[in-house]
Protein backbone atom coordinates (compact mmCIF):
# COMPACT_ATOMS: atom_id res chain seq x y z
CA UNK A 1 0.00 0.00 0.00
CA UNK A 2 1.54 3.38 -1.01
CA UNK A 3 2.53 5.75 1.75
CA UNK A 4 0.01 8.33 0.42
CA UNK A 5 -2.77 5.74 0.61
CA UNK A 6 -1.83 4.75 4.17
CA UNK A 7 -1.75 8.40 5.31
CA UNK A 8 -5.08 8.95 3.56
CA UNK A 9 -6.60 5.93 5.45
CA UNK A 10 -5.13 7.27 8.68
CA UNK A 11 -6.90 10.60 8.12
CA UNK A 12 -10.18 8.74 7.41
CA UNK A 13 -10.11 6.61 10.60
CA UNK A 14 -11.36 8.92 13.39
CA UNK A 15 -9.29 7.23 16.10
CA UNK A 16 -9.62 9.84 18.92
CA UNK A 17 -13.45 9.96 18.71
CA UNK A 18 -13.84 6.16 18.51
CA UNK A 19 -11.30 5.58 21.28
CA UNK A 20 -13.37 7.78 23.60
CA UNK A 21 -16.53 5.79 22.83
CA UNK A 22 -14.83 2.36 22.82
CA UNK A 23 -15.69 1.41 26.46
CA UNK A 24 -19.40 2.20 25.94
CA UNK A 25 -19.49 0.23 22.68
CA UNK A 26 -17.79 -2.76 24.29
CA UNK A 27 -20.18 -2.59 27.27
CA UNK A 28 -23.17 -2.57 24.89
CA UNK A 29 -21.80 -5.58 22.99
CA UNK A 30 -21.18 -7.41 26.29
CA UNK A 31 -24.74 -6.74 27.51
CA UNK A 32 -26.26 -7.85 24.17
CA UNK A 33 -24.16 -11.04 24.33
CA UNK A 34 -25.81 -11.88 27.66
CA UNK A 35 -29.33 -11.56 26.18
CA UNK A 36 -31.20 -14.39 24.46
CA UNK A 37 -31.97 -14.07 20.76
CA UNK A 38 -35.59 -13.35 21.66
CA UNK A 39 -34.59 -10.66 24.12
CA UNK A 40 -32.26 -9.12 21.55
CA UNK A 41 -35.01 -9.24 18.96
CA UNK A 42 -37.49 -7.64 21.35
CA UNK A 43 -35.04 -5.07 22.66
CA UNK A 44 -34.08 -4.08 19.11
CA UNK A 45 -37.74 -4.18 17.95
CA UNK A 46 -39.97 -1.20 18.58
CA UNK A 47 -42.73 -2.90 20.57
CA UNK A 48 -45.52 -0.75 22.01
CA UNK A 49 -47.82 -2.80 24.23
CA UNK A 50 -51.20 -1.14 23.83
CA UNK A 51 -54.25 -1.49 26.07
CA UNK A 52 -57.50 -0.62 24.31
CA UNK A 53 -59.70 0.36 27.25
CA UNK A 54 -63.27 0.02 26.05
CA UNK A 55 -65.70 1.60 28.49
CA UNK A 56 -69.27 0.60 29.23
CA UNK A 57 -72.09 3.13 29.48
CA UNK A 58 -71.84 6.43 31.34
CA UNK A 59 -75.24 7.64 32.56
CA UNK A 60 -76.18 11.32 32.73
CA UNK A 61 -76.25 10.95 36.53
CA UNK A 62 -72.68 9.53 36.73
CA UNK A 63 -70.10 11.97 38.15
CA UNK A 64 -66.68 12.64 36.60
CA UNK A 65 -65.22 11.09 39.77
CA UNK A 66 -67.20 7.85 39.21
CA UNK A 67 -65.90 7.70 35.65
CA UNK A 68 -62.28 8.49 36.55
CA UNK A 69 -62.38 5.68 39.13
CA UNK A 70 -63.37 3.25 36.32
CA UNK A 71 -60.64 4.62 34.06
CA UNK A 72 -58.03 4.18 36.80
CA UNK A 73 -59.17 0.58 37.39
CA UNK A 74 -58.69 -0.11 33.67
CA UNK A 75 -55.27 1.57 33.84
CA UNK A 76 -54.21 -0.57 36.81
CA UNK A 77 -55.24 -3.68 34.85
CA UNK A 78 -53.36 -2.40 31.80
CA UNK A 79 -50.22 -1.83 33.86
CA UNK A 80 -50.46 -5.33 35.34
CA UNK A 81 -50.55 -6.64 31.77
CA UNK A 82 -47.44 -4.69 30.78
CA UNK A 83 -49.04 -1.92 28.74
CA UNK A 84 -46.97 1.11 27.65
CA UNK A 85 -50.06 2.98 26.43
CA UNK A 86 -53.77 2.95 27.28
CA UNK A 87 -56.39 4.22 24.81
CA UNK A 88 -59.83 5.31 26.06
CA UNK A 89 -62.97 6.25 24.06
CA UNK A 90 -64.25 9.54 22.66
CA UNK A 91 -65.96 11.75 25.31
CA UNK A 92 -64.63 9.30 27.90
CA UNK A 93 -65.58 11.48 30.89
CA UNK A 94 -69.30 11.88 30.26
CA UNK A 95 -72.36 10.37 28.71
CA UNK A 96 -72.73 10.96 24.96
CA UNK A 97 -74.68 14.19 25.59
CA UNK A 98 -75.02 15.20 21.87
CA UNK A 99 -77.96 12.76 21.78
CA UNK A 100 -79.93 15.37 23.76
CA UNK A 101 -81.39 18.61 22.34
CA UNK A 102 -81.17 21.76 24.42
CA UNK A 103 -82.30 25.19 23.19
CA UNK A 104 -79.66 27.19 25.01
CA UNK A 105 -76.28 25.55 24.29
CA UNK A 106 -74.77 27.23 27.37
CA UNK A 107 -76.85 24.83 29.48
CA UNK A 108 -74.59 22.04 28.22
CA UNK A 109 -71.31 23.72 29.18
CA UNK A 110 -71.34 21.53 32.30
CA UNK A 111 -70.44 18.58 30.00
CA UNK A 112 -67.24 20.40 29.00
CA UNK A 113 -63.79 20.58 30.66
CA UNK A 114 -62.30 24.06 31.05
CA UNK A 115 -58.85 22.75 31.97
CA UNK A 116 -56.98 19.47 31.44
CA UNK A 117 -56.07 17.99 33.80
CA UNK A 118 -58.75 19.44 36.06
CA UNK A 119 -59.75 18.57 39.60
CA UNK A 120 -61.65 15.42 38.62
CA UNK A 121 -59.09 14.16 36.10
CA UNK A 122 -55.86 14.92 38.02
CA UNK A 123 -55.95 11.50 39.81
CA UNK A 124 -55.91 9.80 36.40
CA UNK A 125 -52.83 11.76 35.30
CA UNK A 126 -51.13 11.05 38.63
CA UNK A 127 -51.79 7.31 38.33
CA UNK A 128 -50.49 7.34 34.75
CA UNK A 129 -47.27 9.01 35.91
CA UNK A 130 -46.93 6.46 38.77
CA UNK A 131 -47.43 3.57 36.34
CA UNK A 132 -45.30 5.29 33.66
CA UNK A 133 -48.03 4.57 31.13
CA UNK A 134 -48.93 6.90 28.26
CA UNK A 135 -52.61 7.57 27.61
CA UNK A 136 -55.05 8.88 25.02
CA UNK A 137 -58.62 9.85 25.86
CA UNK A 138 -61.39 12.05 24.54
CA UNK A 139 -63.37 14.77 26.28
CA UNK A 140 -65.48 17.85 25.53
CA UNK A 141 -63.17 20.90 25.57
CA UNK A 142 -64.30 24.45 26.37
CA UNK A 143 -61.42 26.82 25.61
CA UNK A 144 -60.72 29.98 27.66
CA UNK A 145 -61.96 32.10 24.72
CA UNK A 146 -65.24 30.17 24.57
CA UNK A 147 -64.76 27.62 21.78
CA UNK A 148 -66.27 24.13 22.08
CA UNK A 149 -64.45 21.12 20.64
CA UNK A 150 -64.70 17.33 20.71
CA UNK A 151 -61.09 16.80 21.79
CA UNK A 152 -58.57 14.05 22.55
CA UNK A 153 -55.15 14.26 24.20
CA UNK A 154 -52.01 12.11 24.17
CA UNK A 155 -49.75 12.05 27.21
CA UNK A 156 -46.22 10.67 27.54
CA UNK A 157 -45.18 8.20 30.26
CA UNK A 158 -44.62 11.01 32.74
CA UNK A 159 -48.27 12.09 32.49
CA UNK A 160 -47.46 15.23 30.48
CA UNK A 161 -49.83 16.19 27.63
CA UNK A 162 -47.72 16.03 24.45
CA UNK A 163 -50.46 16.17 21.82
CA UNK A 164 -53.99 17.44 21.33
CA UNK A 165 -56.50 16.71 18.56
CA UNK A 166 -59.90 18.29 17.89
CA UNK A 167 -62.43 16.22 15.94
CA UNK A 168 -62.62 17.41 12.32
CA UNK A 169 -65.51 15.33 10.93
CA UNK A 170 -68.61 16.14 13.01
CA UNK A 171 -71.53 13.89 12.00
CA UNK A 172 -75.17 14.66 12.63
CA UNK A 173 -76.98 18.01 12.57
CA UNK A 174 -77.47 21.37 14.29
CA UNK A 175 -81.24 21.64 14.81
CA UNK A 176 -83.72 19.16 16.27
CA UNK A 177 -84.84 16.76 13.53
CA UNK A 178 -88.13 15.05 14.33
CA UNK A 179 -87.77 12.34 11.66
CA UNK A 180 -84.87 10.79 13.57
CA UNK A 181 -85.35 8.00 16.11
CA UNK A 182 -82.73 9.82 18.17
CA UNK A 183 -80.80 13.08 17.79
CA UNK A 184 -77.09 13.32 16.93
CA UNK A 185 -76.28 17.00 17.61
CA UNK A 186 -72.48 17.12 17.43
CA UNK A 187 -72.72 19.99 14.89
CA UNK A 188 -74.80 21.88 17.48
CA UNK A 189 -72.42 21.56 20.40
CA UNK A 190 -68.96 21.38 18.79
CA UNK A 191 -67.01 23.41 16.25
CA UNK A 192 -65.00 21.50 13.63
CA UNK A 193 -61.47 20.84 14.85
CA UNK A 194 -58.94 23.60 14.02
CA UNK A 195 -55.69 21.67 14.62
CA UNK A 196 -55.73 19.37 11.57
CA UNK A 197 -54.39 15.82 11.62
CA UNK A 198 -50.96 15.76 13.26
CA UNK A 199 -48.57 13.06 14.46
CA UNK A 200 -46.16 12.98 17.38
CA UNK A 201 -42.89 11.13 18.00
CA UNK A 202 -43.73 9.16 21.18
CA UNK A 203 -43.12 5.64 22.57
CA UNK A 204 -40.35 5.13 20.00
CA UNK A 205 -42.66 5.65 17.03
CA UNK A 206 -44.93 8.06 15.19
CA UNK A 207 -48.37 8.28 16.84
CA UNK A 208 -51.50 9.99 15.48
CA UNK A 209 -55.00 10.66 16.81
CA UNK A 210 -58.51 10.89 15.38
CA UNK A 211 -62.03 10.70 16.84
CA UNK A 212 -65.02 8.52 15.94
CA UNK A 213 -66.55 9.71 12.67
CA UNK A 214 -63.04 10.65 11.46
CA UNK A 215 -62.36 6.89 11.12
CA UNK A 216 -64.88 6.66 8.27
CA UNK A 217 -63.02 9.17 6.07
CA UNK A 218 -59.92 7.96 4.17
CA UNK A 219 -58.48 11.50 4.22
CA UNK A 220 -58.04 11.18 8.01
CA UNK A 221 -55.57 8.30 7.71
CA UNK A 222 -53.89 9.51 4.52
CA UNK A 223 -52.94 12.93 5.94
CA UNK A 224 -51.32 11.13 8.88
CA UNK A 225 -49.92 8.47 6.53
CA UNK A 226 -48.16 11.27 4.65
CA UNK A 227 -46.47 12.11 7.96
CA UNK A 228 -45.28 8.53 8.46
CA UNK A 229 -47.82 7.54 11.10
CA UNK A 230 -47.25 4.09 12.63
CA UNK A 231 -50.16 3.95 15.08
CA UNK A 232 -53.47 5.86 14.97
CA UNK A 233 -55.51 6.11 18.20
CA UNK A 234 -59.28 6.59 17.72
CA UNK A 235 -61.96 6.71 20.42
CA UNK A 236 -65.62 6.44 19.39
CA UNK A 237 -69.23 6.54 20.67
CA UNK A 238 -71.41 5.01 17.96
CA UNK A 239 -75.15 4.47 18.31
CA UNK A 240 -76.19 0.85 17.74
CA UNK A 241 -79.15 2.05 15.68
CA UNK A 242 -79.05 4.19 12.55
CA UNK A 243 -81.33 7.12 13.39
CA UNK A 244 -82.40 7.36 9.72
CA UNK A 245 -82.50 3.70 8.75
CA UNK A 246 -83.96 1.65 11.62
CA UNK A 247 -83.67 -1.58 9.61
CA UNK A 248 -79.85 -1.24 9.58
CA UNK A 249 -78.99 -3.75 12.32
CA UNK A 250 -76.08 -3.92 14.71
CA UNK A 251 -74.13 -6.44 12.60
CA UNK A 252 -74.09 -4.06 9.61
CA UNK A 253 -72.84 -1.21 11.77
CA UNK A 254 -70.13 -3.37 13.31
CA UNK A 255 -69.17 -4.43 9.74
CA UNK A 256 -68.77 -0.73 8.76
CA UNK A 257 -66.71 -0.16 11.90
CA UNK A 258 -64.29 -2.98 11.00
CA UNK A 259 -64.25 -2.01 7.30
CA UNK A 260 -63.34 1.63 8.02
CA UNK A 261 -60.59 0.84 10.52
CA UNK A 262 -59.08 -2.08 8.58
CA UNK A 263 -59.02 -0.08 5.35
CA UNK A 264 -57.37 2.90 7.05
CA UNK A 265 -54.73 0.65 8.61
CA UNK A 266 -53.96 -1.34 5.45
CA UNK A 267 -53.93 1.59 2.99
CA UNK A 268 -51.48 3.52 5.16
CA UNK A 269 -49.48 0.61 6.61
CA UNK A 270 -50.23 1.70 10.16
CA UNK A 271 -51.56 0.19 13.38
CA UNK A 272 -55.03 1.49 14.34
CA UNK A 273 -56.47 1.21 17.85
CA UNK A 274 -60.22 1.98 17.87
CA UNK A 275 -61.90 2.09 21.28
CA UNK A 276 -65.63 2.30 22.03
CA UNK A 277 -67.76 3.67 24.77
CA UNK A 278 -70.53 1.06 24.67
CA UNK A 279 -73.73 -0.12 26.28
CA UNK A 280 -77.05 1.50 27.17
CA UNK A 281 -76.77 5.14 28.26
CA UNK A 282 -80.10 6.38 29.66
CA UNK A 283 -81.91 4.02 27.31
CA UNK A 284 -79.77 4.73 24.23
CA UNK A 285 -77.55 1.94 22.89
CA UNK A 286 -73.93 2.43 21.79
CA UNK A 287 -72.11 -0.50 20.21
CA UNK A 288 -68.77 -1.92 21.36
CA UNK A 289 -66.54 -3.71 18.89
CA UNK A 290 -63.28 -2.05 20.00
CA UNK A 291 -60.49 -3.15 17.68
CA UNK A 292 -56.73 -3.35 17.34
CA UNK A 293 -55.81 -3.66 13.66
CA UNK A 294 -52.26 -4.31 12.39
CA UNK A 295 -50.53 -2.50 9.48
CA UNK A 296 -51.61 -5.29 7.12
CA UNK A 297 -55.28 -4.63 7.91
CA UNK A 298 -55.70 -7.73 10.10
CA UNK A 299 -57.77 -7.54 13.30
CA UNK A 300 -55.49 -8.76 16.12
CA UNK A 301 -57.92 -8.05 18.98
CA UNK A 302 -61.67 -7.28 19.21
CA UNK A 303 -63.91 -6.59 22.20
CA UNK A 304 -66.62 -9.14 23.00
CA UNK A 305 -68.75 -7.17 25.46
CA UNK A 306 -70.43 -3.78 25.76
CA UNK A 307 -68.83 -3.06 29.13
CA UNK A 308 -65.48 -1.94 30.52
CA UNK A 309 -63.16 -4.35 28.71
CA UNK A 310 -59.41 -4.27 28.15
CA UNK A 311 -57.73 -5.54 24.98
CA UNK A 312 -53.93 -5.76 25.28
CA UNK A 313 -51.59 -6.39 22.34
CA UNK A 314 -47.83 -6.02 21.83
CA UNK A 315 -47.67 -3.96 18.64
CA UNK A 316 -44.41 -4.11 16.68
CA UNK A 317 -44.07 -0.71 15.03
CA UNK A 318 -41.57 -2.23 12.59
CA UNK A 319 -44.47 -4.23 11.14
CA UNK A 320 -45.34 -0.98 9.33
CA UNK A 321 -42.08 -1.02 7.33
CA UNK A 322 -43.01 -3.63 4.70
CA UNK A 323 -46.19 -1.83 3.59
CA UNK A 324 -44.54 1.60 3.68
CA UNK A 325 -41.61 0.43 1.54
CA UNK A 326 -43.51 -1.69 -0.99
CA UNK A 327 -47.17 -1.46 -2.00
CA UNK A 328 -47.80 1.81 -0.07
CA UNK A 329 -44.47 3.46 -0.71
CA UNK A 330 -46.20 6.82 -1.22
CA UNK A 331 -43.13 8.56 -2.69
CA UNK A 332 -42.74 5.83 -5.32
CA UNK A 333 -46.35 5.30 -6.37
CA UNK A 334 -48.63 8.27 -5.66
CA UNK A 335 -49.50 10.62 -8.55
CA UNK A 336 -50.62 13.81 -6.83
CA UNK A 337 -51.05 15.64 -10.15
CA UNK A 338 -54.34 13.72 -10.47
CA UNK A 339 -55.66 14.17 -6.92
CA UNK A 340 -56.58 17.87 -7.08
CA UNK A 341 -60.33 17.40 -6.58
CA UNK A 342 -59.72 15.89 -3.15
CA UNK A 343 -58.85 19.27 -1.68
CA UNK A 344 -60.44 21.64 -4.21
CA UNK A 345 -63.98 20.22 -4.19
CA UNK A 346 -66.11 19.59 -1.04
CA UNK A 347 -69.28 17.97 -2.38
CA UNK A 348 -69.61 15.58 -5.31
CA UNK A 349 -70.41 17.13 -8.72
CA UNK A 350 -71.68 14.50 -11.21
CA UNK A 351 -71.24 15.09 -14.96
CA UNK A 352 -74.07 17.05 -16.71
CA UNK A 353 -77.15 14.93 -17.54
CA UNK A 354 -77.27 13.68 -21.18
N1 LIG B 1 -70.70 8.64 15.99
C1 LIG B 1 -70.99 7.96 14.81
C2 LIG B 1 -69.79 7.45 14.06
O1 LIG B 1 -69.31 8.04 13.11
C3 LIG B 1 -72.30 7.74 12.80
C4 LIG B 1 -71.94 8.68 13.91
C5 LIG B 1 -72.78 6.47 13.05
C6 LIG B 1 -72.08 8.15 11.53
C7 LIG B 1 -73.07 5.61 12.00
C8 LIG B 1 -72.39 7.30 10.45
C9 LIG B 1 -72.89 6.03 10.70
O2 LIG B 1 -69.35 6.40 14.42
C10 LIG B 1 -69.85 9.67 16.24
N2 LIG B 1 -69.76 10.11 17.50
O3 LIG B 1 -69.22 10.22 15.34
XYZ file of C-alpha atoms and ligand atoms in Angstrom:
369
model
C 0.000 0.000 0.000
C 1.544 3.377 -1.011
C 2.527 5.753 1.753
C 0.008 8.329 0.418
C -2.769 5.740 0.613
C -1.830 4.755 4.175
C -1.747 8.399 5.305
C -5.084 8.946 3.563
C -6.598 5.934 5.452
C -5.127 7.274 8.683
C -6.902 10.595 8.116
C -10.179 8.735 7.408
C -10.107 6.609 10.604
C -11.357 8.919 13.391
C -9.294 7.235 16.096
C -9.619 9.840 18.916
C -13.454 9.955 18.708
C -13.838 6.162 18.510
C -11.301 5.583 21.282
C -13.368 7.777 23.604
C -16.526 5.791 22.828
C -14.834 2.358 22.823
C -15.694 1.412 26.456
C -19.405 2.196 25.937
C -19.490 0.230 22.682
C -17.789 -2.759 24.289
C -20.184 -2.588 27.271
C -23.168 -2.565 24.892
C -21.802 -5.580 22.991
C -21.184 -7.414 26.287
C -24.740 -6.744 27.513
C -26.255 -7.845 24.174
C -24.155 -11.040 24.333
C -25.814 -11.883 27.663
C -29.333 -11.559 26.178
C -31.202 -14.394 24.463
C -31.971 -14.067 20.757
C -35.593 -13.351 21.660
C -34.591 -10.657 24.125
C -32.264 -9.116 21.549
C -35.013 -9.244 18.956
C -37.490 -7.638 21.351
C -35.044 -5.067 22.663
C -34.079 -4.085 19.107
C -37.736 -4.177 17.949
C -39.967 -1.201 18.583
C -42.733 -2.898 20.571
C -45.517 -0.746 22.007
C -47.815 -2.796 24.231
C -51.197 -1.136 23.829
C -54.249 -1.486 26.067
C -57.503 -0.622 24.312
C -59.700 0.364 27.252
C -63.270 0.019 26.050
C -65.700 1.602 28.493
C -69.267 0.596 29.227
C -72.092 3.128 29.483
C -71.844 6.426 31.343
C -75.245 7.640 32.557
C -76.180 11.320 32.727
C -76.245 10.949 36.529
C -72.680 9.534 36.732
C -70.101 11.971 38.145
C -66.679 12.641 36.605
C -65.218 11.092 39.772
C -67.200 7.849 39.210
C -65.896 7.697 35.654
C -62.275 8.492 36.554
C -62.380 5.676 39.126
C -63.367 3.251 36.322
C -60.642 4.624 34.059
C -58.030 4.179 36.802
C -59.174 0.583 37.394
C -58.687 -0.111 33.671
C -55.273 1.573 33.837
C -54.211 -0.574 36.813
C -55.236 -3.685 34.853
C -53.358 -2.403 31.804
C -50.225 -1.825 33.859
C -50.455 -5.328 35.341
C -50.547 -6.641 31.773
C -47.440 -4.685 30.778
C -49.035 -1.915 28.739
C -46.974 1.110 27.653
C -50.059 2.979 26.425
C -53.765 2.951 27.277
C -56.391 4.216 24.809
C -59.827 5.310 26.055
C -62.975 6.249 24.065
C -64.245 9.544 22.656
C -65.957 11.749 25.307
C -64.626 9.301 27.902
C -65.576 11.480 30.891
C -69.304 11.883 30.262
C -72.359 10.365 28.712
C -72.730 10.962 24.964
C -74.680 14.187 25.594
C -75.024 15.200 21.868
C -77.963 12.755 21.776
C -79.931 15.367 23.763
C -81.390 18.607 22.337
C -81.172 21.762 24.425
C -82.297 25.186 23.191
C -79.655 27.190 25.015
C -76.276 25.553 24.287
C -74.770 27.226 27.367
C -76.853 24.830 29.482
C -74.593 22.040 28.224
C -71.314 23.717 29.181
C -71.339 21.531 32.297
C -70.442 18.581 30.002
C -67.239 20.397 29.001
C -63.792 20.582 30.660
C -62.295 24.064 31.052
C -58.854 22.746 31.966
C -56.982 19.474 31.441
C -56.072 17.994 33.802
C -58.748 19.441 36.057
C -59.745 18.566 39.605
C -61.652 15.422 38.623
C -59.086 14.156 36.101
C -55.860 14.919 38.017
C -55.949 11.501 39.811
C -55.909 9.805 36.396
C -52.830 11.762 35.304
C -51.130 11.049 38.628
C -51.791 7.312 38.332
C -50.486 7.340 34.754
C -47.267 9.010 35.913
C -46.930 6.458 38.772
C -47.433 3.572 36.335
C -45.304 5.287 33.662
C -48.026 4.568 31.127
C -48.934 6.904 28.259
C -52.608 7.572 27.610
C -55.053 8.877 25.022
C -58.624 9.848 25.862
C -61.385 12.049 24.539
C -63.374 14.770 26.281
C -65.482 17.850 25.533
C -63.168 20.895 25.570
C -64.299 24.450 26.374
C -61.416 26.821 25.614
C -60.715 29.985 27.665
C -61.964 32.098 24.719
C -65.237 30.167 24.571
C -64.759 27.624 21.780
C -66.270 24.128 22.077
C -64.447 21.117 20.639
C -64.704 17.329 20.714
C -61.093 16.796 21.789
C -58.566 14.053 22.549
C -55.145 14.255 24.201
C -52.015 12.110 24.168
C -49.752 12.051 27.212
C -46.219 10.670 27.539
C -45.182 8.200 30.256
C -44.624 11.015 32.740
C -48.268 12.093 32.493
C -47.461 15.231 30.481
C -49.831 16.188 27.627
C -47.717 16.032 24.448
C -50.456 16.165 21.816
C -53.990 17.440 21.334
C -56.500 16.707 18.557
C -59.898 18.287 17.895
C -62.434 16.224 15.938
C -62.619 17.407 12.321
C -65.515 15.333 10.925
C -68.612 16.135 13.008
C -71.534 13.893 11.999
C -75.173 14.662 12.630
C -76.977 18.007 12.569
C -77.469 21.371 14.291
C -81.241 21.641 14.814
C -83.723 19.165 16.267
C -84.839 16.757 13.525
C -88.130 15.055 14.327
C -87.774 12.338 11.663
C -84.874 10.794 13.573
C -85.352 8.000 16.112
C -82.727 9.824 18.166
C -80.797 13.079 17.786
C -77.093 13.324 16.934
C -76.284 16.999 17.610
C -72.482 17.121 17.427
C -72.717 19.986 14.894
C -74.797 21.884 17.483
C -72.423 21.563 20.403
C -68.961 21.377 18.790
C -67.006 23.411 16.250
C -64.997 21.503 13.631
C -61.473 20.841 14.848
C -58.938 23.598 14.025
C -55.688 21.669 14.617
C -55.729 19.375 11.568
C -54.395 15.815 11.622
C -50.959 15.755 13.261
C -48.570 13.058 14.457
C -46.162 12.978 17.375
C -42.891 11.126 18.004
C -43.731 9.162 21.180
C -43.115 5.639 22.566
C -40.347 5.133 20.002
C -42.656 5.646 17.033
C -44.933 8.060 15.190
C -48.366 8.282 16.835
C -51.504 9.988 15.479
C -55.002 10.662 16.806
C -58.511 10.886 15.379
C -62.030 10.699 16.844
C -65.018 8.524 15.945
C -66.555 9.710 12.666
C -63.041 10.652 11.457
C -62.359 6.888 11.115
C -64.877 6.661 8.265
C -63.024 9.174 6.067
C -59.922 7.960 4.165
C -58.476 11.497 4.225
C -58.040 11.181 8.010
C -55.572 8.303 7.709
C -53.891 9.512 4.521
C -52.941 12.929 5.936
C -51.323 11.132 8.884
C -49.924 8.472 6.534
C -48.158 11.266 4.648
C -46.473 12.108 7.962
C -45.278 8.528 8.456
C -47.821 7.545 11.104
C -47.248 4.085 12.631
C -50.162 3.953 15.083
C -53.469 5.857 14.970
C -55.511 6.113 18.200
C -59.281 6.586 17.722
C -61.961 6.706 20.423
C -65.621 6.437 19.392
C -69.228 6.539 20.671
C -71.409 5.011 17.958
C -75.151 4.465 18.313
C -76.193 0.845 17.736
C -79.154 2.048 15.677
C -79.055 4.190 12.547
C -81.326 7.117 13.393
C -82.401 7.360 9.720
C -82.500 3.701 8.752
C -83.959 1.648 11.616
C -83.671 -1.583 9.611
C -79.848 -1.245 9.577
C -78.990 -3.753 12.315
C -76.082 -3.919 14.706
C -74.134 -6.443 12.600
C -74.087 -4.058 9.608
C -72.836 -1.208 11.771
C -70.129 -3.368 13.315
C -69.166 -4.432 9.739
C -68.774 -0.728 8.764
C -66.708 -0.163 11.904
C -64.285 -2.976 10.997
C -64.253 -2.011 7.302
C -63.342 1.630 8.015
C -60.592 0.836 10.516
C -59.085 -2.085 8.581
C -59.018 -0.077 5.346
C -57.366 2.901 7.054
C -54.727 0.650 8.614
C -53.962 -1.344 5.451
C -53.935 1.587 2.991
C -51.479 3.520 5.161
C -49.483 0.606 6.605
C -50.228 1.697 10.161
C -51.559 0.187 13.375
C -55.030 1.488 14.337
C -56.465 1.211 17.853
C -60.217 1.983 17.868
C -61.896 2.094 21.280
C -65.634 2.299 22.029
C -67.755 3.675 24.771
C -70.526 1.058 24.669
C -73.732 -0.120 26.284
C -77.049 1.497 27.172
C -76.768 5.140 28.255
C -80.105 6.384 29.661
C -81.905 4.016 27.307
C -79.766 4.730 24.232
C -77.545 1.940 22.886
C -73.929 2.432 21.790
C -72.105 -0.498 20.208
C -68.767 -1.918 21.357
C -66.542 -3.712 18.891
C -63.281 -2.051 19.998
C -60.486 -3.146 17.679
C -56.733 -3.348 17.345
C -55.807 -3.659 13.662
C -52.263 -4.313 12.394
C -50.526 -2.504 9.484
C -51.607 -5.286 7.122
C -55.277 -4.632 7.913
C -55.704 -7.727 10.099
C -57.772 -7.538 13.299
C -55.490 -8.763 16.124
C -57.918 -8.047 18.984
C -61.670 -7.282 19.207
C -63.905 -6.588 22.200
C -66.619 -9.138 22.997
C -68.751 -7.172 25.459
C -70.425 -3.780 25.758
C -68.829 -3.058 29.130
C -65.478 -1.936 30.523
C -63.162 -4.353 28.707
C -59.411 -4.269 28.152
C -57.727 -5.536 24.984
C -53.926 -5.764 25.277
C -51.593 -6.390 22.342
C -47.830 -6.020 21.826
C -47.665 -3.960 18.637
C -44.408 -4.111 16.678
C -44.074 -0.711 15.029
C -41.568 -2.226 12.590
C -44.468 -4.231 11.144
C -45.339 -0.980 9.330
C -42.076 -1.017 7.334
C -43.008 -3.627 4.700
C -46.187 -1.831 3.592
C -44.541 1.597 3.682
C -41.615 0.428 1.543
C -43.507 -1.689 -0.989
C -47.174 -1.458 -1.998
C -47.797 1.806 -0.066
C -44.471 3.456 -0.712
C -46.198 6.823 -1.222
C -43.126 8.560 -2.694
C -42.736 5.829 -5.325
C -46.348 5.300 -6.370
C -48.625 8.272 -5.659
C -49.496 10.623 -8.551
C -50.624 13.812 -6.834
C -51.055 15.642 -10.146
C -54.344 13.716 -10.474
C -55.657 14.173 -6.922
C -56.578 17.871 -7.083
C -60.326 17.404 -6.579
C -59.725 15.891 -3.151
C -58.854 19.271 -1.683
C -60.437 21.635 -4.211
C -63.984 20.217 -4.188
C -66.108 19.587 -1.036
C -69.278 17.970 -2.378
C -69.605 15.576 -5.312
C -70.407 17.135 -8.721
C -71.683 14.497 -11.207
C -71.238 15.090 -14.963
C -74.070 17.049 -16.714
C -77.149 14.928 -17.539
C -77.273 13.678 -21.175
N -70.700 8.637 15.991
C -70.993 7.956 14.811
C -69.787 7.454 14.056
O -69.314 8.040 13.105
C -72.297 7.744 12.797
C -71.942 8.676 13.907
C -72.777 6.475 13.053
C -72.083 8.152 11.528
C -73.074 5.607 12.000
C -72.392 7.302 10.447
C -72.893 6.034 10.700
O -69.347 6.397 14.424
C -69.854 9.673 16.236
N -69.764 10.109 17.501
O -69.224 10.215 15.342
